[in-house]
Structures are given as structure tokens and as C-alpha cells.
Amino acid sequence: MTLTETSRWPAEAETLLDDLVDLRRAIHREPELGLQNPKTLAKIKDALAGLPLEFREGPSTTGLVAILRGGLAGNGGNARTVLLRGDMDALPLVEDTGLAFTSETSGAMHACGHDTHVAMLVGAAKLLCAARDRLPGTVMFMFQPGEEGHHGARFMLDDGLIDPLPDAAFALHIMPNAPHGVFAGRAGPLLASSDVLSITVKGAGGHASMPQDAIDPIPVACAIVTAIQTMVTRRISVFDPAVITIAKITAGTTNNIIPETADMQGTIRTLSPHRRGMVAAELRRLVPAIAEAHGCTAEVVIEEGFPVTVCDSRAAAFGQRVVEETFGEAAWLTMDNPVMGAEDFAYVLEKVPGAMFWLGASEAGSDWRQCCGLHSNRMILDEKVMARGAALHAALAERFLHEGFA
């Protein structure tokens, strides 16, 4: 495939931009949470109507896999399959952007850009369907709900919606506080695992004026928080790090009663399965021991979340080549470090070699460092980058079907 052929996608994607903007805004107005996104699914199906696609749906979610079989796919037994993924669900936030198409659903907002991810993937489907006769393999478009902590990708895998597994998988994620139109990625860990930590410290309640006759769980909870941070800095290598945040402490009912219990909640983020297991084991040892030293008991519950998002080195290098050949060398940034957030595309990348890339969506010409980040209820992005995202999806798919990771 020549550079000229690869570079045609941006111009073709620009012709779809108005439609992508309309779709993104329609989804933005009606955000949906969790694994069931029926209104979003209906909008996707309407946008894909009339295209030469096969649809797969499963019992666990409103996820959709649309399959495009290339016109050259029947030439021999070596035809490849590539998966492109876009997530669908929103966040439980009250929007404060002032946009004309602001959320009309109370307590829900597309503050992580999944509305743009859907629109970009629909755009890629339209581009690749128009090029179907040139494709020597199969493209799977994975529209996935439940990314925001609900394990939607895992459910879609368990439902068999992407069986047999593709040969490669790619995803894009917008970043509103990153340089406009620049793609970024790296080989190895891109995002962390994320587990939910819950700790309950149990003492003995009593009158605030007579602490000697009670066992106050609040100072014990404070000691546990401090000990956890000491564990992170003294027991864990900076070269295989962990971030443990206690984000919520709940105890007591009024100002003159020592409570019976203190509850804490937080998250654990790591970049390797080894560190993930080690942290869990250390917390289960450390926390009860501190509580016991003060006459309390403590229960530690760790709810496993998403695994580490690991980008295959071949896929990351492939993505860089495709970005540079399609948009120019200035459009690519190799990340020095992972992001300690989490992504359930990790479930796909555990089974399929592939990569996720970031797409800077700050307003063109603005100071991207001043833009609100992901999960802010004031997040605004430049919709023009959606054409760029759709073009890269299409370029990645076509290039991989022709050449693999070569």
C-alpha cells in the first residue's frame, strides 16, 4: 500500500463530519449509564442502516458488533480480521457546559467522550463499507456499553460476540486536554488496573467525653491511611508502581458520640499483575494488624476491576507508522509514561494483540493545558477531530488487512 493510498482517508472522512457531529450531539443529549444503552444502540443502528454489515447482539448488554466482510476476503485461507472498538456509555454527572446540546437526562453526561467514540466508529464503518471491494479481510466494529466500571467488554467477550477472535484490535480515546489532533500511544502498559478498596474498622462506641471507656475507630482509620501511604513509598518499587487512594471516610452521626465503626473506600491502581497481587496481599496483612494493635478489628474487601491495558509492541509501532503516513510525523507523540486511569478495552487486549491510542481534542488554537479533562462536568471538546479519528480507524483497518503488523 502506498503513502498516497493511505493518505486519502482524511479527505474522505471530512465529507462525513457534519453527519458525525449530528450523531455525536444526538447521543450527547440522551446519555445512558451502565450495560443497557438502548437509545444509543438505536441511534447507532439508524446510522448504519443500509450498509453491508452483519449484526451480532448478546444477552448481557446492549452492545453491538457490526461485521464487514471485504470483497477480497475469499482469496485463500489467510484473510485477516481486525476489530475496531468504540464505547457507548456515559458518566453519572450533572452537566455544566452550557452547550446547546447539553444532556437532557438528569444525572448523566458524556464526560468521557464516548459519544465521540461512537460517532468516529460509525464514520469508520461508512468509510470502510465504501471501500469494501478493496478489503482482503473482515472488519469488526465493536460498539460497547458499560465501560465506566461495568465490565462491558468482558460481558461482550463472554457472550461470544467477537468469536472467533480477530487477529488485531484497535481503539481510540479522545483527550480534551491534549494537543489538538495529535495521536499518542506507547508499547506496553498504557493504562493501569483499577480495583476498589473497602475497609471497615470496628471499635466500640461511647460518649465523646469518655474515650477511655470506648474504642474509637476514627483515629485507627487515620492510622491505617497513613500506613497505607507508607507502604506505597517504602515497600513498592517506583519502577513497578502502585497508586492507592483513600477517597472516602465515613464515621459517626453527631459531635458527641464515638461511633462503632469507620468505613473507608478508595482505589488501587497498578501496572502489572505481580504488583496488583502483591498490593492486595499487603493490604490484607497490614490493615487488620494495625486495627488489632489499637483494640479494633478491620475487614478488607478488594473488588477486582479492569486489568492493565497492555499495548502489543508490534501494534503500537504499526499505529505510529499509520498515523505518520496518514497525517504526517507531527501528528504522533510517543508517551513516556502510562496513564494511571483504567480502561476495559484491557479485556480485549488480554486476548488479542492490539493497541489503544489517544486523540487530542482540545479546541484548535487553544491552550490545551487549560482545558477541562476527562470526567469533568465542564468538559468540552473540538468536534472537528472526529473526522481525524474516523480516518485513522479506517487507515488502521485497511492497512492491517493488507499487511498485518509488517
Tab-separated table of C-alpha atoms in Angstrom:
chain	number	residue	atom	x	y	z
A	1	MET	CA	0.000	0.000	0.000
A	2	THR	CA	1.426	3.366	-0.986
A	3	LEU	CA	1.584	6.540	1.049
A	4	THR	CA	-0.872	8.177	-1.364
A	5	GLU	CA	-3.431	5.412	-0.800
A	6	THR	CA	-3.088	5.651	2.974
A	7	SER	CA	-3.427	9.440	2.963
A	8	ARG	CA	-6.754	9.530	1.156
A	9	TRP	CA	-8.715	8.738	4.318
A	10	PRO	CA	-8.619	12.216	5.954
A	11	ALA	CA	-10.216	13.926	2.959
A	12	GLU	CA	-12.878	11.232	2.683
A	13	ALA	CA	-13.608	11.452	6.405
A	14	GLU	CA	-14.043	15.226	6.215
A	15	THR	CA	-17.039	14.693	3.933
A	16	LEU	CA	-18.740	12.825	6.794
A	17	LEU	CA	-18.006	15.351	9.528
A	18	ASP	CA	-21.421	17.031	9.569
A	19	ASP	CA	-23.127	13.658	9.974
A	20	LEU	CA	-20.707	12.647	12.724
A	21	VAL	CA	-21.363	15.898	14.587
A	22	ASP	CA	-25.125	15.366	14.347
A	23	LEU	CA	-24.807	11.812	15.655
A	24	ARG	CA	-22.485	12.812	18.474
A	25	ARG	CA	-24.811	15.588	19.605
A	26	ALA	CA	-27.871	13.340	19.493
A	27	ILE	CA	-26.080	10.810	21.716
A	28	HIS	CA	-24.807	13.586	23.975
A	29	ARG	CA	-28.363	14.834	24.581
A	30	GLU	CA	-29.522	11.407	25.751
A	31	PRO	CA	-26.662	9.832	27.705
A	32	GLU	CA	-27.140	6.370	29.194
A	33	LEU	CA	-25.310	4.614	32.007
A	34	GLY	CA	-24.050	1.084	32.508
A	35	LEU	CA	-24.609	-2.000	30.395
A	36	GLN	CA	-28.014	-1.088	28.972
A	37	ASN	CA	-27.884	1.758	26.443
A	38	PRO	CA	-30.949	1.116	24.237
A	39	LYS	CA	-31.372	4.688	22.968
A	40	THR	CA	-27.728	4.871	21.950
A	41	LEU	CA	-27.964	1.458	20.290
A	42	ALA	CA	-30.966	2.618	18.264
A	43	LYS	CA	-29.061	5.688	17.085
A	44	ILE	CA	-26.121	3.509	16.028
A	45	LYS	CA	-28.360	1.141	14.080
A	46	ASP	CA	-30.057	4.057	12.335
A	47	ALA	CA	-26.668	5.486	11.375
A	48	LEU	CA	-25.509	2.123	9.985
A	49	ALA	CA	-28.749	1.329	8.136
A	50	GLY	CA	-28.267	0.276	4.534
A	51	LEU	CA	-24.586	-0.622	4.924
A	52	PRO	CA	-23.393	-4.151	4.005
A	53	LEU	CA	-22.954	-5.204	7.634
A	54	GLU	CA	-23.901	-8.219	9.713
A	55	PHE	CA	-25.045	-7.512	13.269
A	56	ARG	CA	-24.379	-9.507	16.420
A	57	GLU	CA	-26.018	-8.817	19.784
A	58	GLY	CA	-25.872	-10.702	23.065
A	59	PRO	CA	-27.976	-11.243	26.183
A	60	SER	CA	-25.817	-9.413	28.722
A	61	THR	CA	-25.619	-5.891	27.282
A	62	THR	CA	-26.942	-3.646	24.535
A	63	GLY	CA	-23.568	-3.977	22.852
A	64	LEU	CA	-23.391	-4.416	19.103
A	65	VAL	CA	-20.773	-5.940	16.829
A	66	ALA	CA	-21.167	-4.962	13.190
A	67	ILE	CA	-19.196	-7.126	10.744
A	68	LEU	CA	-17.955	-6.063	7.331
A	69	ARG	CA	-16.679	-8.831	5.084
A	70	GLY	CA	-14.321	-7.433	2.489
A	71	GLY	CA	-14.836	-8.097	-1.170
A	72	LEU	CA	-11.416	-9.748	-1.449
A	73	ALA	CA	-11.778	-11.841	1.723
A	74	GLY	CA	-12.432	-15.093	-0.097
A	75	ASN	CA	-8.993	-15.281	-1.723
A	76	GLY	CA	-7.353	-18.136	0.168
A	77	GLY	CA	-7.299	-19.040	3.838
A	78	ASN	CA	-5.047	-16.241	5.099
A	79	ALA	CA	-7.601	-13.436	5.250
A	80	ARG	CA	-7.182	-11.378	8.412
A	81	THR	CA	-9.779	-9.943	10.763
A	82	VAL	CA	-9.358	-6.639	12.596
A	83	LEU	CA	-11.543	-5.206	15.365
A	84	LEU	CA	-12.217	-1.516	15.940
A	85	ARG	CA	-13.888	-0.528	19.210
A	86	GLY	CA	-15.917	2.439	20.427
A	87	ASP	CA	-17.570	2.612	23.853
A	88	MET	CA	-21.108	3.938	24.345
A	89	ASP	CA	-21.936	4.699	27.983
A	90	ALA	CA	-21.898	7.963	29.934
A	91	LEU	CA	-20.995	9.022	33.480
A	92	PRO	CA	-23.230	9.846	36.475
A	93	LEU	CA	-22.614	13.603	36.421
A	94	VAL	CA	-24.736	16.730	36.149
A	95	GLU	CA	-23.533	18.563	33.047
A	96	ASP	CA	-22.339	22.157	33.390
A	97	THR	CA	-21.081	23.035	29.919
A	98	GLY	CA	-23.795	25.362	28.658
A	99	LEU	CA	-23.753	23.620	25.274
A	100	ALA	CA	-26.827	23.895	23.076
A	101	PHE	CA	-26.993	20.088	23.030
A	102	THR	CA	-26.415	19.610	26.758
A	103	SER	CA	-27.606	16.435	28.446
A	104	GLU	CA	-31.363	16.106	28.830
A	105	THR	CA	-31.001	13.113	31.159
A	106	SER	CA	-30.872	14.043	34.819
A	107	GLY	CA	-27.637	12.962	36.483
A	108	ALA	CA	-25.919	11.642	33.358
A	109	MET	CA	-23.380	13.188	30.990
A	110	HIS	CA	-20.948	12.131	28.298
A	111	ALA	CA	-17.941	13.475	30.197
A	112	CYS	CA	-15.504	10.855	28.892
A	113	GLY	CA	-16.082	11.361	25.182
A	114	HIS	CA	-17.803	8.069	24.458
A	115	ASP	CA	-20.323	9.946	22.309
A	116	THR	CA	-17.425	10.933	20.054
A	117	HIS	CA	-16.047	7.389	20.106
A	118	VAL	CA	-19.352	6.064	18.759
A	119	ALA	CA	-19.516	8.750	16.084
A	120	MET	CA	-15.932	8.112	14.958
A	121	LEU	CA	-16.552	4.364	14.727
A	122	VAL	CA	-19.729	4.898	12.713
A	123	GLY	CA	-17.712	7.146	10.415
A	124	ALA	CA	-15.080	4.439	10.007
A	125	ALA	CA	-17.784	1.898	9.187
A	126	LYS	CA	-19.125	4.140	6.441
A	127	LEU	CA	-15.645	4.741	5.017
A	128	LEU	CA	-14.711	1.074	5.001
A	129	CYS	CA	-18.061	-0.064	3.619
A	130	ALA	CA	-17.492	2.307	0.704
A	131	ALA	CA	-14.071	0.650	0.211
A	132	ARG	CA	-15.388	-2.890	0.707
A	133	ASP	CA	-14.274	-4.141	-2.704
A	134	ARG	CA	-10.639	-3.340	-1.814
A	135	LEU	CA	-10.598	-5.127	1.555
A	136	PRO	CA	-8.961	-8.576	1.706
A	137	GLY	CA	-10.398	-9.495	5.106
A	138	THR	CA	-13.018	-8.752	7.750
A	139	VAL	CA	-13.591	-5.713	9.968
A	140	MET	CA	-15.467	-5.987	13.271
A	141	PHE	CA	-16.919	-2.751	14.677
A	142	MET	CA	-17.432	-3.213	18.419
A	143	PHE	CA	-19.921	-0.765	19.928
A	144	GLN	CA	-19.573	-1.407	23.642
A	145	PRO	CA	-21.608	-0.188	26.630
A	146	GLY	CA	-20.594	-0.438	30.258
A	147	GLU	CA	-17.022	0.828	30.034
A	148	GLU	CA	-17.336	3.103	33.049
A	149	GLY	CA	-16.723	0.417	35.651
A	150	HIS	CA	-19.304	-2.091	34.412
A	151	HIS	CA	-17.005	-4.527	32.549
A	152	GLY	CA	-18.916	-4.225	29.279
A	153	ALA	CA	-16.068	-5.557	27.137
A	154	ARG	CA	-15.786	-8.653	29.315
A	155	PHE	CA	-19.510	-9.321	29.006
A	156	MET	CA	-19.386	-8.980	25.227
A	157	LEU	CA	-16.456	-11.398	25.102
A	158	ASP	CA	-18.291	-13.858	27.364
A	159	ASP	CA	-21.375	-13.606	25.125
A	160	GLY	CA	-19.228	-14.724	22.183
A	161	LEU	CA	-19.851	-11.579	20.157
A	162	ILE	CA	-16.296	-11.425	18.848
A	163	ASP	CA	-15.741	-15.156	18.358
A	164	PRO	CA	-13.687	-16.246	16.585
A	165	LEU	CA	-11.234	-13.706	17.921
A	166	PRO	CA	-9.788	-11.193	15.445
A	167	ASP	CA	-6.113	-11.007	14.550
A	168	ALA	CA	-5.747	-7.465	15.877
A	169	ALA	CA	-7.780	-4.905	17.808
A	170	PHE	CA	-7.577	-1.118	17.999
A	171	ALA	CA	-9.391	1.606	19.939
A	172	LEU	CA	-9.242	5.388	20.103
A	173	HIS	CA	-9.894	7.556	23.145
A	174	ILE	CA	-10.233	11.316	22.960
A	175	MET	CA	-8.285	13.513	25.373
A	176	PRO	CA	-9.727	17.048	25.724
A	177	ASN	CA	-6.652	18.446	27.463
A	178	ALA	CA	-4.105	17.325	24.869
A	179	PRO	CA	-2.808	18.996	21.675
A	180	HIS	CA	-5.492	19.285	19.007
A	181	GLY	CA	-5.491	16.431	16.502
A	182	VAL	CA	-2.352	14.725	17.839
A	183	PHE	CA	-2.400	10.958	18.380
A	184	ALA	CA	-0.428	9.433	21.249
A	185	GLY	CA	0.440	5.921	22.332
A	186	ARG	CA	3.114	3.610	23.637
A	187	ALA	CA	4.106	-0.051	23.732
A	188	GLY	CA	3.469	-1.964	26.947
A	189	PRO	CA	1.214	-0.699	29.745
A	190	LEU	CA	-0.896	2.236	28.586
A	191	LEU	CA	-3.356	2.320	31.481
A	192	ALA	CA	-3.412	0.778	34.930
A	193	SER	CA	-5.503	-1.899	36.537
A	194	SER	CA	-8.089	-0.439	38.891
A	195	ASP	CA	-9.546	-2.222	41.915
A	196	VAL	CA	-11.989	-0.891	44.503
A	197	LEU	CA	-10.805	-1.000	48.115
A	198	SER	CA	-13.258	-1.047	51.042
A	199	ILE	CA	-12.139	-1.133	54.684
A	200	THR	CA	-14.371	-1.305	57.748
A	201	VAL	CA	-12.764	-0.611	61.134
A	202	LYS	CA	-14.856	-1.787	64.077
A	203	GLY	CA	-14.347	-0.482	67.603
A	204	ALA	CA	-16.741	0.160	70.481
A	205	GLY	CA	-18.924	3.224	70.638
A	206	GLY	CA	-19.356	5.534	73.604
A	207	HIS	CA	-19.601	9.103	74.877
A	208	ALA	CA	-17.189	11.605	73.369
A	209	SER	CA	-16.236	12.816	76.849
A	210	MET	CA	-15.114	9.341	77.957
A	211	PRO	CA	-12.951	7.885	75.156
A	212	GLN	CA	-11.221	5.621	77.689
A	213	ASP	CA	-14.484	3.672	78.017
A	214	ALA	CA	-14.816	3.194	74.244
A	215	ILE	CA	-12.597	2.041	71.409
A	216	ASP	CA	-12.596	4.869	68.888
A	217	PRO	CA	-12.281	3.578	65.281
A	218	ILE	CA	-11.658	7.039	63.788
A	219	PRO	CA	-8.002	7.549	64.834
A	220	VAL	CA	-7.375	3.922	63.914
A	221	ALA	CA	-8.771	4.591	60.417
A	222	CYS	CA	-6.478	7.617	60.173
A	223	ALA	CA	-3.504	5.484	61.211
A	224	ILE	CA	-4.422	2.957	58.526
A	225	VAL	CA	-4.500	5.653	55.830
A	226	THR	CA	-1.042	6.841	56.864
A	227	ALA	CA	0.300	3.288	56.999
A	228	ILE	CA	-1.001	2.557	53.512
A	229	GLN	CA	0.865	5.553	52.087
A	230	THR	CA	3.992	4.491	53.962
A	231	MET	CA	3.622	1.014	52.474
A	232	VAL	CA	3.425	2.516	48.979
A	233	THR	CA	6.589	4.583	49.417
A	234	ARG	CA	8.687	2.063	51.376
A	235	ARG	CA	7.537	-1.353	50.136
A	236	ILE	CA	6.794	-0.777	46.455
A	237	SER	CA	9.400	-0.152	43.762
A	238	VAL	CA	8.995	3.069	41.795
A	239	PHE	CA	9.783	1.020	38.687
A	240	ASP	CA	6.640	-1.097	39.145
A	241	PRO	CA	4.426	1.411	40.930
A	242	ALA	CA	1.094	1.460	42.678
A	243	VAL	CA	-1.267	4.322	43.449
A	244	ILE	CA	-3.587	3.738	46.411
A	245	THR	CA	-6.070	6.481	47.178
A	246	ILE	CA	-8.480	6.511	50.109
A	247	ALA	CA	-11.107	8.834	48.717
A	248	LYS	CA	-13.919	8.486	51.244
A	249	ILE	CA	-14.086	8.045	55.033
A	250	THR	CA	-17.459	7.724	56.752
A	251	ALA	CA	-17.958	7.536	60.506
A	252	GLY	CA	-20.221	8.836	63.217
A	253	THR	CA	-23.596	10.517	63.489
A	254	THR	CA	-23.029	13.617	65.610
A	255	ASN	CA	-20.417	15.600	67.549
A	256	ASN	CA	-20.557	13.910	70.955
A	257	ILE	CA	-20.739	10.201	70.156
A	258	ILE	CA	-17.787	7.945	69.461
A	259	PRO	CA	-19.009	5.698	66.627
A	260	GLU	CA	-18.903	1.940	66.477
A	261	THR	CA	-17.335	1.771	63.009
A	262	ALA	CA	-15.401	3.770	60.425
A	263	ASP	CA	-15.708	2.923	56.747
A	264	MET	CA	-13.174	3.789	54.073
A	265	GLN	CA	-13.298	3.486	50.298
A	266	GLY	CA	-10.673	4.010	47.651
A	267	THR	CA	-8.933	2.581	44.624
A	268	ILE	CA	-5.801	0.578	43.903
A	269	ARG	CA	-4.016	1.151	40.605
A	270	THR	CA	-1.057	-0.874	39.360
A	271	LEU	CA	0.788	-1.554	36.104
A	272	SER	CA	1.487	-5.295	36.387
A	273	PRO	CA	-0.305	-8.427	37.602
A	274	HIS	CA	2.582	-9.043	40.019
A	275	ARG	CA	2.203	-5.658	41.692
A	276	ARG	CA	-1.569	-5.985	41.740
A	277	GLY	CA	-1.381	-9.252	43.666
A	278	MET	CA	1.342	-8.018	45.994
A	279	VAL	CA	-0.620	-4.903	46.982
A	280	ALA	CA	-3.749	-6.901	47.734
A	281	ALA	CA	-1.786	-9.317	49.922
A	282	GLU	CA	-0.033	-6.485	51.783
A	283	LEU	CA	-3.294	-4.660	52.492
A	284	ARG	CA	-4.907	-7.808	53.856
A	285	ARG	CA	-1.916	-8.226	56.188
A	286	LEU	CA	-1.329	-4.599	57.173
A	287	VAL	CA	-4.819	-3.264	57.852
A	288	PRO	CA	-6.065	-5.899	60.337
A	289	ALA	CA	-2.735	-5.773	62.174
A	290	ILE	CA	-2.956	-2.012	62.734
A	291	ALA	CA	-6.550	-2.321	63.871
A	292	GLU	CA	-5.653	-5.121	66.284
A	293	ALA	CA	-2.815	-3.063	67.757
A	294	HIS	CA	-5.416	-0.496	68.821
A	295	GLY	CA	-8.017	-2.966	70.068
A	296	CYS	CA	-10.154	-2.829	66.925
A	297	THR	CA	-10.881	-5.258	64.136
A	298	ALA	CA	-10.800	-4.455	60.425
A	299	GLU	CA	-12.236	-6.071	57.318
A	300	VAL	CA	-10.606	-5.541	53.933
A	301	VAL	CA	-12.617	-6.118	50.745
A	302	ILE	CA	-10.994	-5.710	47.331
A	303	GLU	CA	-13.267	-5.766	44.317
A	304	GLU	CA	-11.272	-6.506	41.189
A	305	GLY	CA	-11.815	-4.010	38.413
A	306	PHE	CA	-10.216	-3.738	34.993
A	307	PRO	CA	-6.838	-5.349	34.309
A	308	VAL	CA	-3.834	-3.435	32.999
A	309	THR	CA	-4.300	-2.156	29.447
A	310	VAL	CA	-1.231	-3.514	27.650
A	311	CYS	CA	-0.477	-2.478	24.075
A	312	ASP	CA	1.316	-5.022	21.913
A	313	SER	CA	4.666	-3.617	20.794
A	314	ARG	CA	4.005	-4.556	17.154
A	315	ALA	CA	0.575	-2.920	17.249
A	316	ALA	CA	1.912	0.265	18.851
A	317	ALA	CA	4.670	0.582	16.241
A	318	PHE	CA	2.159	-0.194	13.494
A	319	GLY	CA	-0.157	2.530	14.758
A	320	GLN	CA	2.656	5.074	14.805
A	321	ARG	CA	3.562	4.248	11.199
A	322	VAL	CA	-0.029	4.539	10.040
A	323	VAL	CA	-0.548	7.870	11.840
A	324	GLU	CA	2.657	9.359	10.412
A	325	GLU	CA	1.934	8.159	6.884
A	326	THR	CA	-1.674	9.339	7.023
A	327	PHE	CA	-1.319	12.678	8.826
A	328	GLY	CA	2.428	13.426	8.956
A	329	GLU	CA	5.089	12.921	11.604
A	330	ALA	CA	3.893	15.855	13.713
A	331	ALA	CA	0.606	14.048	14.333
A	332	TRP	CA	2.230	11.368	16.525
A	333	LEU	CA	3.504	11.542	20.109
A	334	THR	CA	5.167	8.617	21.870
A	335	MET	CA	4.203	8.681	25.534
A	336	ASP	CA	6.982	8.375	28.089
A	337	ASN	CA	4.706	7.012	30.808
A	338	PRO	CA	1.387	5.230	31.194
A	339	VAL	CA	-1.764	6.910	32.448
A	340	MET	CA	-2.908	5.583	35.825
A	341	GLY	CA	-6.572	5.562	34.821
A	342	ALA	CA	-8.143	2.296	33.665
A	343	GLU	CA	-9.955	1.007	30.577
A	344	ASP	CA	-11.926	-2.157	29.985
A	345	PHE	CA	-10.547	-2.455	26.445
A	346	ALA	CA	-7.889	-4.222	28.525
A	347	TYR	CA	-10.080	-7.350	28.423
A	348	VAL	CA	-9.854	-7.399	24.619
A	349	LEU	CA	-6.106	-6.774	24.637
A	350	GLU	CA	-5.612	-9.706	27.025
A	351	LYS	CA	-6.867	-11.971	24.242
A	352	VAL	CA	-5.965	-10.128	21.034
A	353	PRO	CA	-2.770	-8.257	20.067
A	354	GLY	CA	-3.595	-4.611	19.605
A	355	ALA	CA	-3.356	-1.099	20.961
A	356	MET	CA	-5.308	1.920	22.111
A	357	PHE	CA	-4.342	5.427	21.063
A	358	TRP	CA	-5.241	8.845	22.459
A	359	LEU	CA	-6.542	11.634	20.236
A	360	GLY	CA	-6.089	15.218	21.427
A	361	ALA	CA	-9.445	17.010	21.226
A	362	SER	CA	-8.697	20.463	22.640
A	363	GLU	CA	-10.159	23.398	20.762
A	364	ALA	CA	-7.967	24.241	17.772
A	365	GLY	CA	-5.697	27.158	18.655
A	366	SER	CA	-6.438	26.999	22.391
A	367	ASP	CA	-4.027	26.368	25.245
A	368	TRP	CA	-4.753	22.680	25.724
A	369	ARG	CA	-3.208	22.753	29.209
A	370	GLN	CA	-6.102	24.924	30.410
A	371	CYS	CA	-8.862	22.660	29.069
A	372	CYS	CA	-11.031	20.617	31.412
A	373	GLY	CA	-10.032	16.971	31.485
A	374	LEU	CA	-11.945	13.731	31.206
A	375	HIS	CA	-14.701	13.145	33.777
A	376	SER	CA	-15.196	16.868	34.345
A	377	ASN	CA	-18.812	18.027	34.127
A	378	ARG	CA	-17.489	21.073	32.228
A	379	MET	CA	-15.572	19.066	29.609
A	380	ILE	CA	-15.804	20.483	26.098
A	381	LEU	CA	-14.010	19.187	23.016
A	382	ASP	CA	-13.448	20.184	19.411
A	383	GLU	CA	-15.752	18.027	17.289
A	384	LYS	CA	-13.619	18.549	14.187
A	385	VAL	CA	-11.165	15.926	15.449
A	386	MET	CA	-13.822	13.250	14.898
A	387	ALA	CA	-13.079	13.200	11.174
A	388	ARG	CA	-9.439	12.565	12.049
A	389	GLY	CA	-10.407	9.711	14.365
A	390	ALA	CA	-12.673	8.076	11.790
A	391	ALA	CA	-9.910	8.361	9.198
A	392	LEU	CA	-7.366	6.683	11.474
A	393	HIS	CA	-9.762	3.844	12.290
A	394	ALA	CA	-10.209	3.227	8.574
A	395	ALA	CA	-6.495	3.507	7.807
A	396	LEU	CA	-5.552	1.090	10.608
A	397	ALA	CA	-8.105	-1.469	9.455
A	398	GLU	CA	-7.284	-1.329	5.759
A	399	ARG	CA	-3.545	-1.352	6.317
A	400	PHE	CA	-3.705	-4.288	8.732
A	401	LEU	CA	-5.912	-6.359	6.438
A	402	HIS	CA	-3.408	-5.898	3.622
A	403	GLU	CA	-0.128	-6.226	5.518
A	404	GLY	CA	-0.650	-7.326	9.107
A	405	PHE	CA	1.805	-5.746	11.514
A	406	ALA	CA	4.566	-5.805	8.891
